[in-house]
Coordinates of C-alpha atoms in Angstrom, one line a residue:
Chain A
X1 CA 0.0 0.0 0.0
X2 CA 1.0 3.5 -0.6
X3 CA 0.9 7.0 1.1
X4 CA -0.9 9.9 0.4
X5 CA -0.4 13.7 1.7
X6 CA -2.6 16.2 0.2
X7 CA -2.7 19.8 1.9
X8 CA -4.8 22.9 0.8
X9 CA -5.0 26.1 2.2
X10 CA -6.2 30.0 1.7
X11 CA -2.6 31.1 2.3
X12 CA 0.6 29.8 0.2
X13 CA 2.0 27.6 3.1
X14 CA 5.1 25.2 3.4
X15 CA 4.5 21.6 3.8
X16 CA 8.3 21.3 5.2
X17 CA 6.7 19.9 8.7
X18 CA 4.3 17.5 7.5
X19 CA 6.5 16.2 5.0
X20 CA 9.4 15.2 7.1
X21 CA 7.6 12.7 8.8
X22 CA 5.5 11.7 5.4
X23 CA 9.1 11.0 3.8
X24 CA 10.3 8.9 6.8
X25 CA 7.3 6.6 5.9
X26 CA 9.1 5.8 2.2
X27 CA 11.9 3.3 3.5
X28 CA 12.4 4.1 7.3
X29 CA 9.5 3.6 9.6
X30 CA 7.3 2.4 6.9
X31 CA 7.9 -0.1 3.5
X32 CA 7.2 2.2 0.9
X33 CA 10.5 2.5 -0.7
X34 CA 9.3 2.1 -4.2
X35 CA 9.5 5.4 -5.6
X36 CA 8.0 8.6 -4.2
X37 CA 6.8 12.0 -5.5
X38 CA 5.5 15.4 -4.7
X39 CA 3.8 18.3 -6.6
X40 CA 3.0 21.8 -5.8
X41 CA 1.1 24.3 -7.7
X42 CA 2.1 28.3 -7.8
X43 CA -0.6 29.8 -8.7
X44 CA -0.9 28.1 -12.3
X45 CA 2.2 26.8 -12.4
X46 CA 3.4 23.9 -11.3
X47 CA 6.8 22.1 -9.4
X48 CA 6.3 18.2 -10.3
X49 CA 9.7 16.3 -8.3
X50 CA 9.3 12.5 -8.7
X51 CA 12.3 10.3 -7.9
X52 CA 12.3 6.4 -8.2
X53 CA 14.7 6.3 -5.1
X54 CA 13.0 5.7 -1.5
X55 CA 12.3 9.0 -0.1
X56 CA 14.0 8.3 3.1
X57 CA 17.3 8.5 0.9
X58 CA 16.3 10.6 -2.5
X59 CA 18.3 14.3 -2.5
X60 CA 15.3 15.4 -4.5
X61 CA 13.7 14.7 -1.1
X62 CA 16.2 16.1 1.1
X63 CA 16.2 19.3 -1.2
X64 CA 12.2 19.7 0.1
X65 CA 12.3 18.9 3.5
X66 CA 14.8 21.7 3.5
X67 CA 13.3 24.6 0.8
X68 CA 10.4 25.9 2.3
X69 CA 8.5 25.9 -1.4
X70 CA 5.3 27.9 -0.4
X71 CA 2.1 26.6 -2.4
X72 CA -1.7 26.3 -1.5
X73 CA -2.3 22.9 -3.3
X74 CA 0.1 20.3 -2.8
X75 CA -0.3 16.4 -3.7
X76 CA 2.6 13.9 -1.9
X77 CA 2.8 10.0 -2.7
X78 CA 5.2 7.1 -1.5
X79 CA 5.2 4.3 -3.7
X80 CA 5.4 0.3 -2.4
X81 CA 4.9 -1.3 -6.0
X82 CA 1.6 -3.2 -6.4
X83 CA 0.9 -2.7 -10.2
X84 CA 3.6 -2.0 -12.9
X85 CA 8.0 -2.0 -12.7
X86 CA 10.1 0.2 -10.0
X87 CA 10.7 3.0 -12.5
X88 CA 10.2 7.1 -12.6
X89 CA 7.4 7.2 -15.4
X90 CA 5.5 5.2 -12.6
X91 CA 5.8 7.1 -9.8
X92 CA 2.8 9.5 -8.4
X93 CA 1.7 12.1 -9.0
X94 CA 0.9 12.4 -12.3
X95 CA 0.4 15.2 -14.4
X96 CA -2.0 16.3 -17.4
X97 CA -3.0 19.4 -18.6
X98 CA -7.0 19.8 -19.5
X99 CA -8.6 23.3 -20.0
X100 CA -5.4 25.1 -19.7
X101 CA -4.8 23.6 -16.0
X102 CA -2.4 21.3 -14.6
X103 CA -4.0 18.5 -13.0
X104 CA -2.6 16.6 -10.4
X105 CA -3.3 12.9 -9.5
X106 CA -2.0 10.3 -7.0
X107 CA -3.7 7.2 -6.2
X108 CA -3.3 4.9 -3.1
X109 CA -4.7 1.0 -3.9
X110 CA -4.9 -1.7 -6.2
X111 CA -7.5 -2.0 -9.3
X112 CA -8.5 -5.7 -10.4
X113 CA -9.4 -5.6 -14.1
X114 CA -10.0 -2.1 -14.8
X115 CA -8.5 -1.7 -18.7
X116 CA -11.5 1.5 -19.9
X117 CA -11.3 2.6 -23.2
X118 CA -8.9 5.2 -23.4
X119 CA -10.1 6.6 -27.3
X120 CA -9.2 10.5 -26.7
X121 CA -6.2 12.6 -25.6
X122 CA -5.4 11.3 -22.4
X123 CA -2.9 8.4 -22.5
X124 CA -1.1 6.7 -20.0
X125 CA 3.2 6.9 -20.2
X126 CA 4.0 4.4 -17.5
X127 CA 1.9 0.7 -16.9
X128 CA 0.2 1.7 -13.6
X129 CA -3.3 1.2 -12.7
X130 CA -3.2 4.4 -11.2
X131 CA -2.2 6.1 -14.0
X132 CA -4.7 4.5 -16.7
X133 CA -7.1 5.4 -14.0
X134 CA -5.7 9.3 -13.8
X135 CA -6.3 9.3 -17.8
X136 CA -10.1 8.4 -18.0
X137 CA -11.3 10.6 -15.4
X138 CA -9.3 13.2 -17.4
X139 CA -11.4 11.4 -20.9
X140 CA -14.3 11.4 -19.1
X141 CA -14.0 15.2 -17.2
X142 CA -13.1 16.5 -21.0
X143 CA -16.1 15.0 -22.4
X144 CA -18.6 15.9 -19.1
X145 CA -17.7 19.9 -19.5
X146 CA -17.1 22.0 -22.5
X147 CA -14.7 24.2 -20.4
X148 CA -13.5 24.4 -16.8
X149 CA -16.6 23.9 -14.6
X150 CA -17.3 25.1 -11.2
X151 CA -15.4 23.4 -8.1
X152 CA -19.3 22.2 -7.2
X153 CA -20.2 20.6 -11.1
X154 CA -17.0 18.7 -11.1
X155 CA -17.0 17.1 -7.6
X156 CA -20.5 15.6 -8.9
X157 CA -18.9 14.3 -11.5
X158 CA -15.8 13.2 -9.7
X159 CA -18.4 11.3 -7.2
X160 CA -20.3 9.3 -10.3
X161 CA -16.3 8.2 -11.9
X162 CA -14.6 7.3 -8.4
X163 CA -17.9 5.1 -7.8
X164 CA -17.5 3.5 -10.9
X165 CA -14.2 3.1 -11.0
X166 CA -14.0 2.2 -6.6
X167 CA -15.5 -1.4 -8.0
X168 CA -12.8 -2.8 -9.3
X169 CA -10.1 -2.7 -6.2
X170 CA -9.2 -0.1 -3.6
X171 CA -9.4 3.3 -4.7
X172 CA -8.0 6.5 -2.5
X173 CA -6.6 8.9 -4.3
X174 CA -6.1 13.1 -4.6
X175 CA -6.9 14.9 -7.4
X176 CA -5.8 18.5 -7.4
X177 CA -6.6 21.4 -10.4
X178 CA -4.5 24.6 -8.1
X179 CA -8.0 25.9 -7.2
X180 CA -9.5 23.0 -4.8
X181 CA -8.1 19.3 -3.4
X182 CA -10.3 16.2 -4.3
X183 CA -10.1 13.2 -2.0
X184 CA -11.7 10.0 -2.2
X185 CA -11.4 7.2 0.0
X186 CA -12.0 3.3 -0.1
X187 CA -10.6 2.2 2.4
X188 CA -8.3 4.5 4.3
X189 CA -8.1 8.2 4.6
X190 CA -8.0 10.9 7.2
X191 CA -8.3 14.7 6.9
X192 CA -8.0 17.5 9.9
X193 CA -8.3 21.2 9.2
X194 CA -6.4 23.6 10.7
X195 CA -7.2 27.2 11.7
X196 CA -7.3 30.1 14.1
X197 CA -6.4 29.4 17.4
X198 CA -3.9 27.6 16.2
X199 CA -1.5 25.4 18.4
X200 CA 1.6 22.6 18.9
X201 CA 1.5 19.2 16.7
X202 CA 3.5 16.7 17.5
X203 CA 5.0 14.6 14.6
X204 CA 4.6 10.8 14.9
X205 CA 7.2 9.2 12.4
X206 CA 10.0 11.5 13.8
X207 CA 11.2 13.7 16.8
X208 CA 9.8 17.0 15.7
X209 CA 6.9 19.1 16.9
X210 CA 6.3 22.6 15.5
X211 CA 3.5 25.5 16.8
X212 CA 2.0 26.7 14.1
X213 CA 1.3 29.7 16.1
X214 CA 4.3 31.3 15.6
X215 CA 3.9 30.8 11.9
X216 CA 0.5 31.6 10.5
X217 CA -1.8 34.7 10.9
X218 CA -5.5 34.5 12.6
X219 CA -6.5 34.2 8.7
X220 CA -5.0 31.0 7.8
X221 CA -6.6 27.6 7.2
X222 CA -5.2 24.6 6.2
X223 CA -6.5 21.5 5.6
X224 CA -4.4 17.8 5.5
X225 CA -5.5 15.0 4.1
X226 CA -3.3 11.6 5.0
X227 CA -3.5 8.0 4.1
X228 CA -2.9 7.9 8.4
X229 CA -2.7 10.5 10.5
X230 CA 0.5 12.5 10.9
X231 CA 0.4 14.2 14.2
X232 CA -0.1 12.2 17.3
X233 CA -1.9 15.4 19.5
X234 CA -4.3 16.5 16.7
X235 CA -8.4 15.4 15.5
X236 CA -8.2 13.8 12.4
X237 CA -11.2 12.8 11.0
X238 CA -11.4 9.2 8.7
X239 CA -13.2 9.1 5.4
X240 CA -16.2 6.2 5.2
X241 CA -15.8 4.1 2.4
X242 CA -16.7 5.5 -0.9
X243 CA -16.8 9.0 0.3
X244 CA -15.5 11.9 -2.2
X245 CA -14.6 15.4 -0.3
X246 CA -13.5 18.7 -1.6
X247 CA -11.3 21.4 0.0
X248 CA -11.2 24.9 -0.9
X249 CA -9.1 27.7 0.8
X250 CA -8.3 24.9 3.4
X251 CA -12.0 24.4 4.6
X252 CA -13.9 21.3 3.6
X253 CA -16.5 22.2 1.4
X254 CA -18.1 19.5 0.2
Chain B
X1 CA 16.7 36.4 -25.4
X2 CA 16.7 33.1 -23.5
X3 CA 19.3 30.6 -24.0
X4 CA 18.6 26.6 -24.7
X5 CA 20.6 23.7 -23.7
X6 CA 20.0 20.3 -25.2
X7 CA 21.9 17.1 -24.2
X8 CA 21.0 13.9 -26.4
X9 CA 23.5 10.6 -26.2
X10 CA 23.7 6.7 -26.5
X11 CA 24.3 6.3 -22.5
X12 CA 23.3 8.3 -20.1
X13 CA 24.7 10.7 -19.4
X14 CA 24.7 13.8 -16.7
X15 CA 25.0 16.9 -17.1
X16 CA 26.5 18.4 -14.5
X17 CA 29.5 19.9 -16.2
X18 CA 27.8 21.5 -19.2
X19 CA 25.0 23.2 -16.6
X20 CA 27.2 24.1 -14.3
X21 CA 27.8 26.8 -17.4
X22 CA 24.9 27.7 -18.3
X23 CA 23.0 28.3 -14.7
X24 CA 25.9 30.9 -14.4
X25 CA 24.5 32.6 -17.8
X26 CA 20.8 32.7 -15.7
X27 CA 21.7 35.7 -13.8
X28 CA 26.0 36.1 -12.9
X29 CA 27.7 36.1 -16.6
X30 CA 24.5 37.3 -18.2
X31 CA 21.2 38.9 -18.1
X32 CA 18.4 35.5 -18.2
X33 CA 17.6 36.2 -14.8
X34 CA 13.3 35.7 -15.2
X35 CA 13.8 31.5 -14.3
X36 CA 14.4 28.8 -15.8
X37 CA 13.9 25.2 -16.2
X38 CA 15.3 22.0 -16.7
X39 CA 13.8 18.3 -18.2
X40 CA 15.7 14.8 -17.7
X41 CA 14.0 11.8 -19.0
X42 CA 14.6 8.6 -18.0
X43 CA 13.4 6.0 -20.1
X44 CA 9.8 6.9 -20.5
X45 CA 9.9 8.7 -17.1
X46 CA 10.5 12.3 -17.0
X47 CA 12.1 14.8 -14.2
X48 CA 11.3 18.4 -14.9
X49 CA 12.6 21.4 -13.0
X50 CA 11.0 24.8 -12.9
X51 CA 12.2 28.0 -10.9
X52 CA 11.6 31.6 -11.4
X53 CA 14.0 32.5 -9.4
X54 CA 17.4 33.3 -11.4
X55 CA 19.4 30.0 -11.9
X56 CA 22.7 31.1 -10.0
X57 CA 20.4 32.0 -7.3
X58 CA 18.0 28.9 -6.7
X59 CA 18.3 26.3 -4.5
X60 CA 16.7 23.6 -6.8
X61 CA 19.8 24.7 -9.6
X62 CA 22.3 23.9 -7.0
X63 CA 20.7 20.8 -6.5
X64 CA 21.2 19.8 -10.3
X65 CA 24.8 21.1 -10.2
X66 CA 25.3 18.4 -7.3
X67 CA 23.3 15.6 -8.0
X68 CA 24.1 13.5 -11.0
X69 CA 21.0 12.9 -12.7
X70 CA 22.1 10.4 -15.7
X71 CA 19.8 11.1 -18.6
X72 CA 20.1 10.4 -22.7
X73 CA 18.2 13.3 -23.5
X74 CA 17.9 16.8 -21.6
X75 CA 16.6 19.9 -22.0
X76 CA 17.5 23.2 -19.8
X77 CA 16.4 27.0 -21.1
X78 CA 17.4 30.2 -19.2
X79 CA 14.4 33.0 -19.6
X80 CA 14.8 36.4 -20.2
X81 CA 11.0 37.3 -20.2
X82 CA 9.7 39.1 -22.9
X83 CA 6.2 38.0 -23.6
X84 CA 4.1 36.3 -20.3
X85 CA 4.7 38.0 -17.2
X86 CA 7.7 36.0 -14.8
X87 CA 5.7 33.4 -13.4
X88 CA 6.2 29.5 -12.7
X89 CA 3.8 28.8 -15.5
X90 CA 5.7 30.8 -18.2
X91 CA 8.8 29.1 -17.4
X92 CA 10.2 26.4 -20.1
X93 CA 10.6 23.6 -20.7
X94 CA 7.1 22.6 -21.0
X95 CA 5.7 19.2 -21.2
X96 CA 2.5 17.3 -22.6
X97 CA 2.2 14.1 -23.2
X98 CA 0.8 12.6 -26.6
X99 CA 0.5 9.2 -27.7
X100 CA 1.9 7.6 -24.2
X101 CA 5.0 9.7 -24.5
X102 CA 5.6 13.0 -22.4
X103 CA 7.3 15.8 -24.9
X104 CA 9.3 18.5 -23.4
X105 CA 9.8 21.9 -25.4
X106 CA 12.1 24.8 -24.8
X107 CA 12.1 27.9 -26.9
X108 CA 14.0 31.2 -27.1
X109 CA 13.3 33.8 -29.9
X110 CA 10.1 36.1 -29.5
X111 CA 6.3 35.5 -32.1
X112 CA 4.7 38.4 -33.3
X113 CA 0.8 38.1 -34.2
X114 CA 1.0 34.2 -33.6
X115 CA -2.5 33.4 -32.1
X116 CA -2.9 30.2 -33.9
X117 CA -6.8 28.4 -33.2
X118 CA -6.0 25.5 -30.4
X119 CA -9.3 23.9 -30.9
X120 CA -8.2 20.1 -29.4
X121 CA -6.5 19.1 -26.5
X122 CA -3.4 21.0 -25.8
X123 CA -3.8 24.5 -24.2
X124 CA -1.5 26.8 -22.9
X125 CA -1.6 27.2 -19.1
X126 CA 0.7 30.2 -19.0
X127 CA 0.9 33.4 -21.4
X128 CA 3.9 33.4 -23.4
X129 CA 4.5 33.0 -27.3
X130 CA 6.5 29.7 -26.6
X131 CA 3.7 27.7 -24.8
X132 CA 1.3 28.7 -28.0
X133 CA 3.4 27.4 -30.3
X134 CA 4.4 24.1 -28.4
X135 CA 0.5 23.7 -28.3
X136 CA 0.0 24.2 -31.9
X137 CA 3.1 21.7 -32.8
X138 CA 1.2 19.0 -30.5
X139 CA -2.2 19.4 -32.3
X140 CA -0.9 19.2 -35.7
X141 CA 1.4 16.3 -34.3
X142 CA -1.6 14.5 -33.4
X143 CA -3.6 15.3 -36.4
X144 CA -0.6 14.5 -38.7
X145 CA -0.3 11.3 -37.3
X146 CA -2.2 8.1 -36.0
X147 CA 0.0 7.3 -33.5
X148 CA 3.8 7.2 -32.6
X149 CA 5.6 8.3 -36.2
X150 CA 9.3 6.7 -37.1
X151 CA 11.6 9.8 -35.7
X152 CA 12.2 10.1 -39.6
X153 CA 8.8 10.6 -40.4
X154 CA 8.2 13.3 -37.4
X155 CA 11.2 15.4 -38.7
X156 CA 9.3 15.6 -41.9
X157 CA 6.1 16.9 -40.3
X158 CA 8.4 19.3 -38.0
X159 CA 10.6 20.2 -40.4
X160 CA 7.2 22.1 -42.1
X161 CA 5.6 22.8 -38.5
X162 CA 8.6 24.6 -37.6
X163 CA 8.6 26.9 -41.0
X164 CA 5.5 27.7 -41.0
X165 CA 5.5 29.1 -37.3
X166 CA 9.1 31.0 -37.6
X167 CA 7.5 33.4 -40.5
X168 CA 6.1 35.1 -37.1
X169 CA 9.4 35.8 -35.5
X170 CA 12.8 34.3 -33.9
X171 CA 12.1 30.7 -33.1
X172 CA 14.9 28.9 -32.3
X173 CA 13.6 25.9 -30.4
X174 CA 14.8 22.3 -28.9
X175 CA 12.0 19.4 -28.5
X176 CA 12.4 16.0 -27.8
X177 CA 10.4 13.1 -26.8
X178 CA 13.0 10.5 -25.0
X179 CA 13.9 9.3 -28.1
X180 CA 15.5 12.3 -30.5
X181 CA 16.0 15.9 -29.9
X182 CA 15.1 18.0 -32.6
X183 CA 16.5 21.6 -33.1
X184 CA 15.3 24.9 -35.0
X185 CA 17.4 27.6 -35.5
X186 CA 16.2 31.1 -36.6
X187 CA 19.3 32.9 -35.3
X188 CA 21.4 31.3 -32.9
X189 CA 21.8 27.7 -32.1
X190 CA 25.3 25.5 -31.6
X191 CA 26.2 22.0 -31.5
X192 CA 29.4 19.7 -30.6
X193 CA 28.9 15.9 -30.9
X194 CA 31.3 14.6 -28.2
X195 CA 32.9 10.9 -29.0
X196 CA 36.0 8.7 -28.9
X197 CA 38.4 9.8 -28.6
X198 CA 37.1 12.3 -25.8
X199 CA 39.2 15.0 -24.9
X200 CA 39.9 18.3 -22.1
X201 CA 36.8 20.5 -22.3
X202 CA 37.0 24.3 -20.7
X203 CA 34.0 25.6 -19.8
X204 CA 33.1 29.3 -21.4
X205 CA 31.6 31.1 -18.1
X206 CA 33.3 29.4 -14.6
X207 CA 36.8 28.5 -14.2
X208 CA 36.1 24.4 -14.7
X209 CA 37.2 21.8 -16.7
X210 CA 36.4 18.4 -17.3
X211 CA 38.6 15.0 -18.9
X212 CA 35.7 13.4 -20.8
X213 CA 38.1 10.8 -21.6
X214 CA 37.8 9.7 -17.5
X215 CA 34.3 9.7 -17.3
X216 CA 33.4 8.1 -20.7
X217 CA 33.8 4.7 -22.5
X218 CA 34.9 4.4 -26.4
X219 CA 31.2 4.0 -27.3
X220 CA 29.6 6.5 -25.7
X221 CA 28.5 9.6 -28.0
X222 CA 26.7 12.9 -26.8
X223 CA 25.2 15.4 -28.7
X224 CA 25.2 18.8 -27.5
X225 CA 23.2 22.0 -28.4
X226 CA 23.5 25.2 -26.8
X227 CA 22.4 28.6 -27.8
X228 CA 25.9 29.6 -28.0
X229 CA 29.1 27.5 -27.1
X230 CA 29.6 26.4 -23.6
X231 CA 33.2 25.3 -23.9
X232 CA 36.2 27.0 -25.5
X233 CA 38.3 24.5 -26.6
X234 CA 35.7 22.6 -28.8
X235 CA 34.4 23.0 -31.8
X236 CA 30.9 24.0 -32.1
X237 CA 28.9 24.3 -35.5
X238 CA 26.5 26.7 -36.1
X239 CA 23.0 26.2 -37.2
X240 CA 22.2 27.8 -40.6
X241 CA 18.6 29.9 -40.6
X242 CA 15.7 28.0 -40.9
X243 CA 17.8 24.6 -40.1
X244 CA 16.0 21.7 -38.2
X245 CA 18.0 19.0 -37.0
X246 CA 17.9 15.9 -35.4
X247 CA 20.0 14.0 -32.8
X248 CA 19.2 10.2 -32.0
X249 CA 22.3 8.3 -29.8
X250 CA 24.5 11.6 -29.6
X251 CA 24.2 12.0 -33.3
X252 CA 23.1 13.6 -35.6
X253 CA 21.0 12.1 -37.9
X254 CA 19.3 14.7 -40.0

């Protein structure tokens, strides 16, 4: 099984804190040493690192946990190979552009006998499940809307392609356009919001705590989204099965 | 103007020495201080490197100077904005994919009244000349043919692509697709192909040198194409006007 992070927030934040103990998950206190890979958008524009290396040991890795890169949509993902070769053109997230947006996709699980149609522009590079997956909700989002639709019009139809797609195997994944964070869960996810009075977290995978305090305004809210929780002092809240929620400006929305 | 660097060869390769060079042209030995970029495939995978922060300033270009990303076929550009405002989305190289390949474009020259009609699945994200074009050269790609084309056959296609776009202005551009690396010259465009026997090379713009000969065996070839020559002491052929070429195993082939 994979990891997910996923964090969205109303401010351009660093995901430094959460991340170290996300990347001590790829090789060190977890097995997912597969492959790992992060992406974060500025504004439009996008920073996509992936490295096939565990993320315990990657530079690319060490380079993050070290850069605050400031962003209010970011999408993390440690591999442990179910589906498809050890190799960079596997390794989440994955990237497409639709409507003049970057979309961003990682996927936690394992799909039994999903092989859709993939007729239109939207093909996959690498031989994941995830990533033939990625490529026809993109198909099938291009087809549903003429142009970009509102953040409310495509999490409905987000909800009718995860269902469909959900029967075949284990399906958690985040889906990110810049402008809002999609989560889905089958089987394991967990989200907590953060927001005025803010206070100390406590990382669980390493020695490090951090009081966000002393580095947000009143203003700020950010939400997390985790495949398990991250902090060890901190409500996280699990997804039910089959359950599709969107963040925007680090508030759950829907 | 921005300046291009293209590596293509038979083994991969890094590219450590010859960027070394150029990040110091992004800001210390010249003025292509609006970001820059960088795009190593591996196999099908792809790394891609966006900052618009001055390449002798940011901390993901040291990172590249440091860590030896091995690669057959790279792509780096330096901007010097001139059309798009200096943003992370108007920073090359940019990348779609098409036909199960990613495609990773760089250009540096400036379009006048090119607003060509994107009416299929590539759109820009950012607003600069460059993106536009790379758009258009995808559609027709896709139109011209059903699916992946002989490298021979997609020079052919280019080769008329890339004519019909430079009647709007300087477009000196480098594309490639993990296989090749095409180049178009309108002005100013160099290339050395490096093999056996490999020799002392002296970089232009920092006090470094390299012995190729200890770093290489007596089969490895590397193509190199720069917007002007990185290295004194070689000897770098300049592209005539209106000249596309292509490299395949550190050659050139056409």
């Amino acid at each position: 099984m994979c990891q997910l992070l996923g964090m969205n927030c109303n401010t351009p934040t660093d995901v430094v804190f959460s991340f170290s103990g996300f990347a001590e998950r790829g090789g060190r206190t977890d097995h997912h040493s597969d492959g790992w890979g992060i992406a974060f958008f500025e504004g439009r524009g996008l920073r996509h690192f992936v490295d096939h290396q565990a993320a315990c040991e990657s530079p690319v890795a060490a380079l993050i946990r070290q850069y605050p890169i400031k962003s209010r949509n970011v999408i993390a993902h440690i591999r442990k190979a179910t589906q498809g070769v050890v190799a960079l053109e596997n390794c989440h997230p994955f990237v497409r552009e639709l409507w003049g947006r970057y979309w961003v996709f990682a996927h936690n699980g394992d799909l039994k006998d999903f092989h859709p149609r993939l007729h239109a522009s939207f093909q996959p590079v690498g031989n994941t499940d995830s990533e033939r997956a990625f490529c026809w909700i993109m198909q099938e989002l291009a087809k549903s809307h003429a142009g970009v639709p509102s953040v409310a019009e495509l999490t409905l139809t987000l909800r009718e392609l995860s269902q469909r797609i959900a029967r075949h195997g284990t399906f958690n994944f985040l889906l990110s356009n810049g402008e809002a964070l999609w989560a889905h869960a089958s089987t394991q996810l967990h989200y907590v919001e953060r927001k005025h009075p803010f206070a100390h977290a406590t990382l669980k995978d390493e020695d490090l705590s951090v009081n966000f305090a002393e580095h947000t305004s009143a203003n700020d809210r950010v939400a997390m989204v985790a495949t398990a929780p991250l902090t060890s002092n901190e409500e996280w809240t699990a997804f039910a099965t089959g359950e599709l929620k969107v963040f925007v400006d680090g508030a759950l929305v829907g």
